[in-house]
PDB file of C-alpha atoms and ligand atoms in Angstrom:
ATOM      1  CA  MET A   1     -75.898  52.255  92.306  1.00 46.00           C
ATOM      2  CA  ARG A   2     -76.426  52.539  88.491  1.00 54.00           C
ATOM      3  CA  LYS A   3     -73.364  54.067  88.002  1.00 55.00           C
ATOM      4  CA  SER A   4     -71.669  50.658  88.966  1.00 59.00           C
ATOM      5  CA  ILE A   5     -73.649  48.932  86.761  1.00 57.00           C
ATOM      6  CA  ILE A   6     -72.547  50.897  84.348  1.00 55.00           C
ATOM      7  CA  ALA A   7     -68.988  50.286  85.442  1.00 56.00           C
ATOM      8  CA  ALA A   8     -69.251  46.871  85.454  1.00 55.00           C
ATOM      9  CA  ALA A   9     -71.013  46.354  81.790  1.00 52.00           C
ATOM     10  CA  PHE A  10     -68.035  48.124  80.803  1.00 51.00           C
ATOM     11  CA  ALA A  11     -65.560  46.015  82.843  1.00 51.00           C
ATOM     12  CA  SER A  12     -66.596  43.024  81.891  1.00 49.00           C
ATOM     13  CA  LEU A  13     -66.531  44.415  78.059  1.00 50.00           C
ATOM     14  CA  ALA A  14     -63.146  44.998  78.228  1.00 48.00           C
ATOM     15  CA  ILE A  15     -62.344  41.562  79.173  1.00 46.00           C
ATOM     16  CA  LEU A  16     -64.557  39.769  77.474  1.00 44.00           C
ATOM     17  CA  PRO A  17     -63.279  39.080  74.215  1.00 44.00           C
ATOM     18  CA  ALA A  18     -59.601  38.063  75.478  1.00 42.00           C
ATOM     19  CA  ALA A  19     -61.874  35.985  78.670  1.00 40.00           C
ATOM     20  CA  ALA A  20     -63.903  34.325  76.308  1.00 43.00           C
ATOM     21  CA  SER A  21     -61.308  33.025  73.695  1.00 53.00           C
ATOM     22  CA  GLY A  22     -58.658  32.326  76.060  1.00 69.00           C
ATOM     23  CA  ALA A  23     -56.129  33.008  73.366  1.00 87.00           C
ATOM     24  CA  GLU A  24     -53.350  35.150  73.744  1.00 93.00           C
ATOM     25  CA  GLU A  25     -52.911  38.672  71.051  1.00 95.00           C
ATOM     26  CA  PRO A  26     -50.765  37.346  67.752  1.00 96.00           C
ATOM     27  CA  PRO A  27     -47.491  39.788  68.065  1.00 95.00           C
ATOM     28  CA  HIS A  28     -47.529  42.515  65.393  1.00 95.00           C
ATOM     29  CA  VAL A  29     -45.573  41.924  62.027  1.00 97.00           C
ATOM     30  CA  ASP A  30     -45.246  44.782  59.545  1.00 96.00           C
ATOM     31  CA  TYR A  31     -46.808  43.534  56.398  1.00 97.00           C
ATOM     32  CA  SER A  32     -46.467  45.783  53.256  1.00 97.00           C
ATOM     33  CA  PHE A  33     -50.516  45.845  53.196  1.00 97.00           C
ATOM     34  CA  ALA A  34     -51.092  47.350  56.130  1.00 95.00           C
ATOM     35  CA  GLY A  35     -52.354  51.120  57.159  1.00 92.00           C
ATOM     36  CA  VAL A  36     -54.226  53.495  54.411  1.00 90.00           C
ATOM     37  CA  PHE A  37     -51.914  53.392  51.565  1.00 92.00           C
ATOM     38  CA  GLY A  38     -50.380  50.033  52.358  1.00 95.00           C
ATOM     39  CA  THR A  39     -50.335  47.330  49.159  1.00 96.00           C
ATOM     40  CA  PHE A  40     -49.690  43.419  48.295  1.00 97.00           C
ATOM     41  CA  ASP A  41     -46.293  42.651  47.851  1.00 98.00           C
ATOM     42  CA  PRO A  42     -46.670  40.472  44.654  1.00 98.00           C
ATOM     43  CA  VAL A  43     -43.053  38.882  45.090  1.00 98.00           C
ATOM     44  CA  GLN A  44     -44.118  37.785  48.453  1.00 98.00           C
ATOM     45  CA  LEU A  45     -47.744  37.074  47.996  1.00 98.00           C
ATOM     46  CA  GLN A  46     -45.923  34.454  45.101  1.00 98.00           C
ATOM     47  CA  ARG A  47     -44.021  32.772  47.956  1.00 98.00           C
ATOM     48  CA  GLY A  48     -46.654  32.773  50.103  1.00 98.00           C
ATOM     49  CA  PHE A  49     -48.854  30.330  47.644  1.00 98.00           C
ATOM     50  CA  GLN A  50     -45.479  28.331  47.184  1.00 98.00           C
ATOM     51  CA  VAL A  51     -46.016  27.366  51.188  1.00 98.00           C
ATOM     52  CA  TYR A  52     -49.770  27.045  50.854  1.00 98.00           C
ATOM     53  CA  LYS A  53     -49.292  24.489  47.319  1.00 98.00           C
ATOM     54  CA  GLU A  54     -46.425  22.556  49.351  1.00 98.00           C
ATOM     55  CA  VAL A  55     -47.348  22.394  52.744  1.00 98.00           C
ATOM     56  CA  CYS A  56     -50.821  23.490  53.714  1.00 98.00           C
ATOM     57  CA  ALA A  57     -52.648  22.122  50.152  1.00 98.00           C
ATOM     58  CA  ALA A  58     -52.231  18.387  51.722  1.00 97.00           C
ATOM     59  CA  CYS A  59     -54.845  19.325  54.162  1.00 97.00           C
ATOM     60  CA  HIS A  60     -56.311  22.346  53.605  1.00 98.00           C
ATOM     61  CA  SER A  61     -58.762  23.517  50.260  1.00 97.00           C
ATOM     62  CA  LEU A  62     -58.719  27.127  49.035  1.00 98.00           C
ATOM     63  CA  LYS A  63     -61.806  26.408  47.275  1.00 96.00           C
ATOM     64  CA  PHE A  64     -62.783  30.325  46.201  1.00 97.00           C
ATOM     65  CA  VAL A  65     -59.544  30.587  44.413  1.00 98.00           C
ATOM     66  CA  ALA A  66     -59.571  30.107  40.750  1.00 98.00           C
ATOM     67  CA  PHE A  67     -55.998  29.437  38.907  1.00 98.00           C
ATOM     68  CA  ARG A  68     -56.466  32.613  36.924  1.00 98.00           C
ATOM     69  CA  ASN A  69     -57.026  34.731  39.955  1.00 97.00           C
ATOM     70  CA  LEU A  70     -53.259  33.904  40.802  1.00 98.00           C
ATOM     71  CA  GLY A  71     -52.624  36.364  37.579  1.00 97.00           C
ATOM     72  CA  ASP A  72     -54.270  39.278  39.176  1.00 96.00           C
ATOM     73  CA  ALA A  73     -52.484  42.582  38.979  1.00 94.00           C
ATOM     74  CA  GLY A  74     -52.832  43.615  43.222  1.00 94.00           C
ATOM     75  CA  GLY A  75     -52.091  39.951  43.828  1.00 96.00           C
ATOM     76  CA  PRO A  76     -49.386  37.238  43.121  1.00 97.00           C
ATOM     77  CA  HIS A  77     -49.435  38.572  39.513  1.00 97.00           C
ATOM     78  CA  PHE A  78     -48.094  35.665  38.030  1.00 98.00           C
ATOM     79  CA  THR A  79     -47.740  35.688  34.082  1.00 98.00           C
ATOM     80  CA  GLU A  80     -50.102  34.404  32.104  1.00 97.00           C
ATOM     81  CA  ALA A  81     -47.435  31.531  30.804  1.00 98.00           C
ATOM     82  CA  GLU A  82     -47.202  30.401  34.797  1.00 98.00           C
ATOM     83  CA  VAL A  83     -50.917  30.472  35.383  1.00 98.00           C
ATOM     84  CA  LYS A  84     -50.782  28.067  32.555  1.00 98.00           C
ATOM     85  CA  ALA A  85     -48.313  25.657  33.628  1.00 98.00           C
ATOM     86  CA  LEU A  86     -49.271  25.999  37.450  1.00 97.00           C
ATOM     87  CA  ALA A  87     -53.070  24.835  36.550  1.00 97.00           C
ATOM     88  CA  ALA A  88     -51.954  21.795  34.352  1.00 97.00           C
ATOM     89  CA  GLY A  89     -49.693  21.050  37.061  1.00 96.00           C
ATOM     90  CA  TYR A  90     -53.057  19.443  38.714  1.00 95.00           C
ATOM     91  CA  ASP A  91     -55.343  16.794  37.961  1.00 94.00           C
ATOM     92  CA  VAL A  92     -58.715  17.762  38.252  1.00 93.00           C
ATOM     93  CA  ALA A  93     -61.652  15.954  37.976  1.00 91.00           C
ATOM     94  CA  ALA A  94     -63.414  15.366  34.656  1.00 93.00           C
ATOM     95  CA  ILE A  95     -66.015  12.844  33.010  1.00 94.00           C
ATOM     96  CA  ASP A  96     -65.160  11.139  29.865  1.00 93.00           C
ATOM     97  CA  ASN A  97     -66.331  12.461  26.512  1.00 92.00           C
ATOM     98  CA  GLU A  98     -67.101   8.950  24.976  1.00 94.00           C
ATOM     99  CA  THR A  99     -67.829   6.545  28.084  1.00 95.00           C
ATOM    100  CA  GLY A 100     -69.487   9.376  30.455  1.00 95.00           C
ATOM    101  CA  GLU A 101     -67.381   7.460  32.956  1.00 95.00           C
ATOM    102  CA  ALA A 102     -65.179  10.163  35.663  1.00 94.00           C
ATOM    103  CA  THR A 103     -62.026  10.665  34.893  1.00 95.00           C
ATOM    104  CA  THR A 104     -59.445  13.354  35.439  1.00 94.00           C
ATOM    105  CA  ARG A 105     -57.771  16.080  32.891  1.00 95.00           C
ATOM    106  CA  LYS A 106     -55.038  18.367  33.011  1.00 96.00           C
ATOM    107  CA  GLY A 107     -55.895  21.530  35.282  1.00 97.00           C
ATOM    108  CA  LEU A 108     -57.118  24.938  33.459  1.00 97.00           C
ATOM    109  CA  PRO A 109     -56.458  28.478  34.196  1.00 98.00           C
ATOM    110  CA  SER A 110     -60.363  28.625  34.843  1.00 97.00           C
ATOM    111  CA  ASP A 111     -60.282  25.945  37.282  1.00 97.00           C
ATOM    112  CA  HIS A 112     -60.633  26.542  41.029  1.00 97.00           C
ATOM    113  CA  ILE A 113     -57.543  25.095  42.871  1.00 97.00           C
ATOM    114  CA  PRO A 114     -58.745  21.180  43.815  1.00 96.00           C
ATOM    115  CA  ALA A 115     -59.390  20.283  47.488  1.00 96.00           C
ATOM    116  CA  PRO A 116     -57.246  17.272  49.080  1.00 96.00           C
ATOM    117  CA  PHE A 117     -59.885  15.832  49.988  1.00 96.00           C
ATOM    118  CA  PRO A 118     -63.451  14.597  48.256  1.00 93.00           C
ATOM    119  CA  ASN A 119     -65.516  15.390  51.316  1.00 95.00           C
ATOM    120  CA  GLU A 120     -65.578  16.524  55.099  1.00 95.00           C
ATOM    121  CA  ILE A 121     -66.256  12.962  56.212  1.00 97.00           C
ATOM    122  CA  ALA A 122     -62.762  12.001  54.661  1.00 97.00           C
ATOM    123  CA  ALA A 123     -61.112  15.011  55.914  1.00 97.00           C
ATOM    124  CA  LYS A 124     -62.212  14.324  59.197  1.00 95.00           C
ATOM    125  CA  ALA A 125     -61.484  10.996  59.206  1.00 95.00           C
ATOM    126  CA  ALA A 126     -57.412  12.039  57.762  1.00 93.00           C
ATOM    127  CA  ASN A 127     -56.977  14.115  60.993  1.00 93.00           C
ATOM    128  CA  ASN A 128     -58.278  12.625  64.008  1.00 87.00           C
ATOM    129  CA  GLY A 129     -61.362  13.909  64.068  1.00 92.00           C
ATOM    130  CA  SER A 130     -60.898  17.662  63.152  1.00 94.00           C
ATOM    131  CA  ALA A 131     -61.814  18.671  59.512  1.00 96.00           C
ATOM    132  CA  PRO A 132     -59.051  21.212  58.471  1.00 97.00           C
ATOM    133  CA  PRO A 133     -61.222  24.263  57.244  1.00 97.00           C
ATOM    134  CA  ASP A 134     -61.084  26.176  53.996  1.00 98.00           C
ATOM    135  CA  LEU A 135     -58.462  28.875  53.605  1.00 98.00           C
ATOM    136  CA  SER A 136     -59.741  31.398  51.676  1.00 98.00           C
ATOM    137  CA  LEU A 137     -61.809  33.674  53.984  1.00 97.00           C
ATOM    138  CA  MET A 138     -60.054  32.638  57.264  1.00 97.00           C
ATOM    139  CA  ALA A 139     -57.687  35.353  57.324  1.00 97.00           C
ATOM    140  CA  LYS A 140     -60.657  38.028  57.382  1.00 96.00           C
ATOM    141  CA  ALA A 141     -62.704  35.531  59.481  1.00 96.00           C
ATOM    142  CA  ARG A 142     -60.272  35.305  62.559  1.00 95.00           C
ATOM    143  CA  GLU A 143     -59.622  38.751  64.744  1.00 94.00           C
ATOM    144  CA  GLY A 144     -55.750  39.311  64.151  1.00 95.00           C
ATOM    145  CA  ASN A 145     -56.253  38.705  60.494  1.00 96.00           C
ATOM    146  CA  ALA A 146     -53.037  37.825  58.959  1.00 97.00           C
ATOM    147  CA  SER A 147     -51.216  37.721  62.088  1.00 98.00           C
ATOM    148  CA  TYR A 148     -53.393  35.947  63.891  1.00 98.00           C
ATOM    149  CA  ILE A 149     -52.466  33.202  60.866  1.00 98.00           C
ATOM    150  CA  HIS A 150     -48.829  34.001  61.439  1.00 98.00           C
ATOM    151  CA  ALA A 151     -49.295  33.596  64.986  1.00 98.00           C
ATOM    152  CA  ILE A 152     -50.725  30.025  64.874  1.00 98.00           C
ATOM    153  CA  LEU A 153     -48.515  29.045  62.296  1.00 98.00           C
ATOM    154  CA  THR A 154     -45.201  30.126  65.021  1.00 98.00           C
ATOM    155  CA  GLY A 155     -46.895  29.384  68.139  1.00 97.00           C
ATOM    156  CA  TYR A 156     -45.981  25.820  68.552  1.00 97.00           C
ATOM    157  CA  ASP A 157     -42.944  25.662  70.601  1.00 92.00           C
ATOM    158  CA  HIS A 158     -44.195  27.124  73.743  1.00 94.00           C
ATOM    159  CA  PRO A 159     -44.039  25.372  76.729  1.00 93.00           C
ATOM    160  CA  VAL A 160     -47.183  24.070  77.912  1.00 93.00           C
ATOM    161  CA  PRO A 161     -48.461  26.103  80.785  1.00 91.00           C
ATOM    162  CA  GLU A 162     -49.701  24.129  84.238  1.00 89.00           C
ATOM    163  CA  GLY A 163     -53.103  22.871  84.832  1.00 85.00           C
ATOM    164  CA  VAL A 164     -53.680  23.029  80.767  1.00 87.00           C
ATOM    165  CA  GLN A 165     -54.216  19.175  79.244  1.00 89.00           C
ATOM    166  CA  VAL A 166     -53.235  18.288  76.056  1.00 92.00           C
ATOM    167  CA  PRO A 167     -55.134  15.610  74.964  1.00 91.00           C
ATOM    168  CA  GLU A 168     -54.039  12.662  72.255  1.00 89.00           C
ATOM    169  CA  GLY A 169     -53.531  14.509  68.869  1.00 87.00           C
ATOM    170  CA  GLY A 170     -53.669  17.735  69.912  1.00 93.00           C
ATOM    171  CA  ASN A 171     -50.588  20.264  70.392  1.00 95.00           C
ATOM    172  CA  TYR A 172     -50.561  23.304  72.391  1.00 96.00           C
ATOM    173  CA  ASN A 173     -50.707  26.603  70.515  1.00 97.00           C
ATOM    174  CA  PRO A 174     -51.228  30.061  72.910  1.00 96.00           C
ATOM    175  CA  TYR A 175     -52.751  31.344  70.287  1.00 97.00           C
ATOM    176  CA  PHE A 176     -55.571  28.966  69.458  1.00 96.00           C
ATOM    177  CA  PRO A 177     -58.689  29.540  71.198  1.00 94.00           C
ATOM    178  CA  GLY A 178     -58.782  27.350  74.052  1.00 91.00           C
ATOM    179  CA  GLY A 179     -54.856  26.369  73.505  1.00 94.00           C
ATOM    180  CA  VAL A 180     -54.997  23.259  72.095  1.00 94.00           C
ATOM    181  CA  ILE A 181     -55.085  22.998  68.235  1.00 96.00           C
ATOM    182  CA  ALA A 182     -55.507  19.422  66.116  1.00 95.00           C
ATOM    183  CA  MET A 183     -53.199  20.923  62.886  1.00 97.00           C
ATOM    184  CA  PRO A 184     -49.853  19.570  63.945  1.00 96.00           C
ATOM    185  CA  LYS A 185     -46.727  21.826  63.568  1.00 97.00           C
ATOM    186  CA  PRO A 186     -46.935  22.237  59.776  1.00 98.00           C
ATOM    187  CA  LEU A 187     -44.008  24.640  59.536  1.00 98.00           C
ATOM    188  CA  SER A 188     -40.164  23.777  59.757  1.00 98.00           C
ATOM    189  CA  ASP A 189     -37.308  25.469  59.248  1.00 98.00           C
ATOM    190  CA  GLY A 190     -35.725  25.186  55.412  1.00 97.00           C
ATOM    191  CA  GLN A 191     -39.072  23.018  54.269  1.00 97.00           C
ATOM    192  CA  VAL A 192     -39.942  25.528  51.410  1.00 98.00           C
ATOM    193  CA  GLU A 193     -36.968  25.867  48.689  1.00 97.00           C
ATOM    194  CA  TYR A 194     -37.620  29.662  47.882  1.00 98.00           C
ATOM    195  CA  ALA A 195     -35.962  30.256  44.358  1.00 96.00           C
ATOM    196  CA  ASP A 196     -34.560  34.159  45.835  1.00 97.00           C
ATOM    197  CA  ALA A 197     -31.842  32.263  48.245  1.00 95.00           C
ATOM    198  CA  SER A 198     -31.714  36.148  49.798  1.00 97.00           C
ATOM    199  CA  VAL A 199     -34.840  35.223  51.212  1.00 98.00           C
ATOM    200  CA  PRO A 200     -34.722  33.789  54.715  1.00 98.00           C
ATOM    201  CA  ARG A 201     -35.984  29.859  54.830  1.00 98.00           C
ATOM    202  CA  THR A 202     -37.583  30.055  58.629  1.00 98.00           C
ATOM    203  CA  VAL A 203     -40.658  29.250  59.851  1.00 98.00           C
ATOM    204  CA  ASP A 204     -41.322  32.821  60.580  1.00 98.00           C
ATOM    205  CA  GLN A 205     -40.512  33.812  57.219  1.00 98.00           C
ATOM    206  CA  TYR A 206     -43.169  31.220  55.902  1.00 98.00           C
ATOM    207  CA  ALA A 207     -45.565  32.155  57.942  1.00 98.00           C
ATOM    208  CA  LYS A 208     -45.051  36.017  56.730  1.00 98.00           C
ATOM    209  CA  ASP A 209     -45.645  34.926  53.129  1.00 98.00           C
ATOM    210  CA  VAL A 210     -48.260  32.501  53.556  1.00 98.00           C
ATOM    211  CA  SER A 211     -50.414  34.586  55.782  1.00 98.00           C
ATOM    212  CA  ALA A 212     -50.117  37.503  53.640  1.00 98.00           C
ATOM    213  CA  PHE A 213     -50.903  35.332  50.638  1.00 98.00           C
ATOM    214  CA  LEU A 214     -54.155  34.257  52.687  1.00 98.00           C
ATOM    215  CA  MET A 215     -55.252  37.914  53.433  1.00 98.00           C
ATOM    216  CA  TRP A 216     -54.815  38.229  49.735  1.00 98.00           C
ATOM    217  CA  THR A 217     -57.114  35.153  49.178  1.00 98.00           C
ATOM    218  CA  ALA A 218     -59.518  37.018  51.881  1.00 97.00           C
ATOM    219  CA  GLU A 219     -59.512  40.269  50.179  1.00 96.00           C
ATOM    220  CA  PRO A 220     -58.340  40.279  46.797  1.00 96.00           C
ATOM    221  CA  LYS A 221     -59.825  43.895  45.702  1.00 95.00           C
ATOM    222  CA  MET A 222     -58.121  45.359  49.026  1.00 95.00           C
ATOM    223  CA  GLU A 223     -56.073  47.699  46.349  1.00 94.00           C
ATOM    224  CA  VAL A 224     -58.502  48.447  44.664  1.00 94.00           C
ATOM    225  CA  ARG A 225     -60.719  49.503  47.914  1.00 95.00           C
ATOM    226  CA  LYS A 226     -58.218  52.127  49.256  1.00 95.00           C
ATOM    227  CA  ARG A 227     -57.250  53.689  46.055  1.00 94.00           C
ATOM    228  CA  VAL A 228     -61.419  54.226  45.584  1.00 96.00           C
ATOM    229  CA  GLY A 229     -61.767  55.076  49.474  1.00 95.00           C
ATOM    230  CA  PHE A 230     -58.734  57.529  48.534  1.00 95.00           C
ATOM    231  CA  GLY A 231     -60.040  59.115  46.021  1.00 96.00           C
ATOM    232  CA  ALA A 232     -63.657  59.496  47.414  1.00 97.00           C
ATOM    233  CA  ILE A 233     -61.736  61.230  50.399  1.00 96.00           C
ATOM    234  CA  LEU A 234     -60.237  63.742  47.881  1.00 97.00           C
ATOM    235  CA  PHE A 235     -63.123  64.656  46.485  1.00 97.00           C
ATOM    236  CA  LEU A 236     -65.531  64.990  49.278  1.00 98.00           C
ATOM    237  CA  GLY A 237     -62.867  67.701  50.711  1.00 98.00           C
ATOM    238  CA  ALA A 238     -62.594  69.350  47.658  1.00 98.00           C
ATOM    239  CA  LEU A 239     -66.389  69.484  47.212  1.00 98.00           C
ATOM    240  CA  SER A 240     -66.474  70.828  50.571  1.00 98.00           C
ATOM    241  CA  VAL A 241     -64.098  73.698  49.764  1.00 98.00           C
ATOM    242  CA  LEU A 242     -66.150  74.489  46.808  1.00 97.00           C
ATOM    243  CA  LEU A 243     -69.189  74.485  48.833  1.00 97.00           C
ATOM    244  CA  TYR A 244     -67.448  76.702  51.426  1.00 97.00           C
ATOM    245  CA  LEU A 245     -66.088  79.458  48.828  1.00 97.00           C
ATOM    246  CA  SER A 246     -69.474  79.458  47.119  1.00 97.00           C
ATOM    247  CA  TYR A 247     -71.975  80.006  50.278  1.00 95.00           C
ATOM    248  CA  ARG A 248     -69.215  82.936  50.927  1.00 94.00           C
ATOM    249  CA  ARG A 249     -70.091  84.453  47.351  1.00 94.00           C
ATOM    250  CA  VAL A 250     -73.616  83.605  47.400  1.00 94.00           C
ATOM    251  CA  TRP A 251     -74.133  85.098  50.619  1.00 93.00           C
ATOM    252  CA  ARG A 252     -71.270  88.718  50.739  1.00 92.00           C
ATOM    253  CA  ASN A 253     -74.288  90.951  50.106  1.00 91.00           C
ATOM    254  CA  VAL A 254     -76.443  90.141  52.579  1.00 88.00           C
ATOM    255  CA  ASP A 255     -75.886  91.021  56.305  1.00 82.00           C
ATOM    256  CA  HIS A 256     -76.396  87.819  58.294  1.00 71.00           C
TER     257      HIS A 256
HETATM  258  C1  LIG B 301     -51.532  17.721  58.557  1.00 81.23           C
HETATM  259  C2  LIG B 301     -52.888  18.789  58.325  1.00 81.23           C
HETATM  260  C3  LIG B 301     -52.774  20.112  58.104  1.00 81.23           C
HETATM  261  C4  LIG B 301     -51.379  20.637  57.726  1.00 81.23           C
HETATM  262  C5  LIG B 301     -50.206  20.517  56.626  1.00 81.23           C
HETATM  263  C6  LIG B 301     -51.778  22.318  57.695  1.00 81.23           C
HETATM  264  N1  LIG B 301     -52.972  22.092  58.658  1.00 81.23           N
HETATM  265 FE1  LIG B 301     -54.133  23.776  59.010  1.00 81.23          FE
HETATM  266  N2  LIG B 301     -55.182  22.818  60.172  1.00 81.23           N
HETATM  267  C7  LIG B 301     -55.236  21.302  59.736  1.00 81.23           C
HETATM  268  C8  LIG B 301     -56.170  20.830  61.061  1.00 81.23           C
HETATM  269  C9  LIG B 301     -56.729  19.303  61.541  1.00 81.23           C
HETATM  270  C10 LIG B 301     -56.883  21.759  61.282  1.00 81.23           C
HETATM  271  C11 LIG B 301     -57.977  21.945  62.658  1.00 81.23           C
HETATM  272  C12 LIG B 301     -57.622  22.534  64.023  1.00 81.23           C
HETATM  273  C13 LIG B 301     -58.896  22.545  64.767  1.00 81.23           C
HETATM  274  O1  LIG B 301     -59.804  22.420  64.855  1.00 81.23           O
HETATM  275  O2  LIG B 301     -58.126  22.237  66.260  1.00 81.23           O
HETATM  276  C14 LIG B 301     -56.296  23.644  61.043  1.00 81.23           C
HETATM  277  C15 LIG B 301     -56.711  24.288  61.509  1.00 81.23           C
HETATM  278  C16 LIG B 301     -55.842  25.817  60.857  1.00 81.23           C
HETATM  279  C17 LIG B 301     -56.174  26.950  60.930  1.00 81.23           C
HETATM  280  C18 LIG B 301     -57.451  27.310  61.848  1.00 81.23           C
HETATM  281  C19 LIG B 301     -57.628  28.080  62.929  1.00 81.23           C
HETATM  282  C20 LIG B 301     -58.683  28.652  63.020  1.00 81.23           C
HETATM  283  O3  LIG B 301     -58.481  29.618  63.979  1.00 81.23           O
HETATM  284  O4  LIG B 301     -59.762  28.061  63.218  1.00 81.23           O
HETATM  285  C21 LIG B 301     -55.460  27.567  60.316  1.00 81.23           C
HETATM  286  C22 LIG B 301     -55.421  29.372  59.757  1.00 81.23           C
HETATM  287  C23 LIG B 301     -54.271  26.763  59.693  1.00 81.23           C
HETATM  288  N3  LIG B 301     -54.844  25.165  59.858  1.00 81.23           N
HETATM  289  C24 LIG B 301     -53.770  27.617  58.703  1.00 81.23           C
HETATM  290  C25 LIG B 301     -52.518  26.535  58.224  1.00 81.23           C
HETATM  291  C26 LIG B 301     -51.497  26.786  57.416  1.00 81.23           C
HETATM  292  C27 LIG B 301     -51.591  28.397  57.000  1.00 81.23           C
HETATM  293  C28 LIG B 301     -50.588  25.529  56.943  1.00 81.23           C
HETATM  294  C29 LIG B 301     -49.506  25.418  56.190  1.00 81.23           C
HETATM  295  C30 LIG B 301     -48.463  26.748  56.489  1.00 81.23           C
HETATM  296  C31 LIG B 301     -51.642  24.627  57.595  1.00 81.23           C
HETATM  297  N4  LIG B 301     -52.503  25.203  57.999  1.00 81.23           N
HETATM  298  C32 LIG B 301     -51.145  23.549  57.244  1.00 81.23           C
HETATM  299  C33 LIG B 301     -54.464  20.098  59.623  1.00 81.23           C
HETATM  300  C34 LIG B 301     -53.269  21.295  58.747  1.00 81.23           C
END
């Protein structure tokens, strides 16, 4: 009896994640940052930022990222001049020094990337009642991480299965929990002009690049974490060898 309860508990655990979310597993993507030694590809992150800026930024904020972060090593690694120029391309809210009235000024590297909507109500009103969430930490907030975002962005062209009702303003996407997402298909082939003509201008490539970029925004210190982790393992390994050898030496004349 007890055995069957335990078995049932395990069985329900095994099917729970899939059953509860009702979403399909994201297909595997070969990211440069996968694995213990994986690192971000700065050129890919730069393309990913371009996709965010030209497409996603119309609806999604990226409030934890300051322009100067885009110059960090272990990230997109734009040059200082590029960061300055990028920031200056945005208008940010400011106060007029003489009249005290609200105005705008050109962005500085220390500014955070401005949000597309002034508040949640405006964001909802412009998007059929569903506010587009901030994307800064999204990649770490979802199971599947970057590949989940890639799957969502490439998951729009599936036929709607029988029995699924897609309401007005909704879109079928099997990777989104529940299968119906309020975000309209955001990417199409050829939409973003990459400076490097050898990089395919496809939805799949855009999705890979922007999801890699969003993985970096969610964990900007990933490379440091991996380096430190590996160093710690090496150190502990060397320490174990030393300890074992000294144990042998200390006890060499003692019967035991
Ligand atoms: C026209 C507005 C619009 C654009 C452009 C847009 N999105 Fe969205 N996005 C939304 C809305 C609205 C939601 C909320 C969907 C919901 O809750 O059903 C959303 C949700 C999401 C989610 C969340 C899924 C989840 O698990 O909660 C991700 C990830 C996402 N968008 C990524 C992107 C990326 C990356 C881009 C650029 C390639 C992009 N979006 C472009 C409107 C947009």
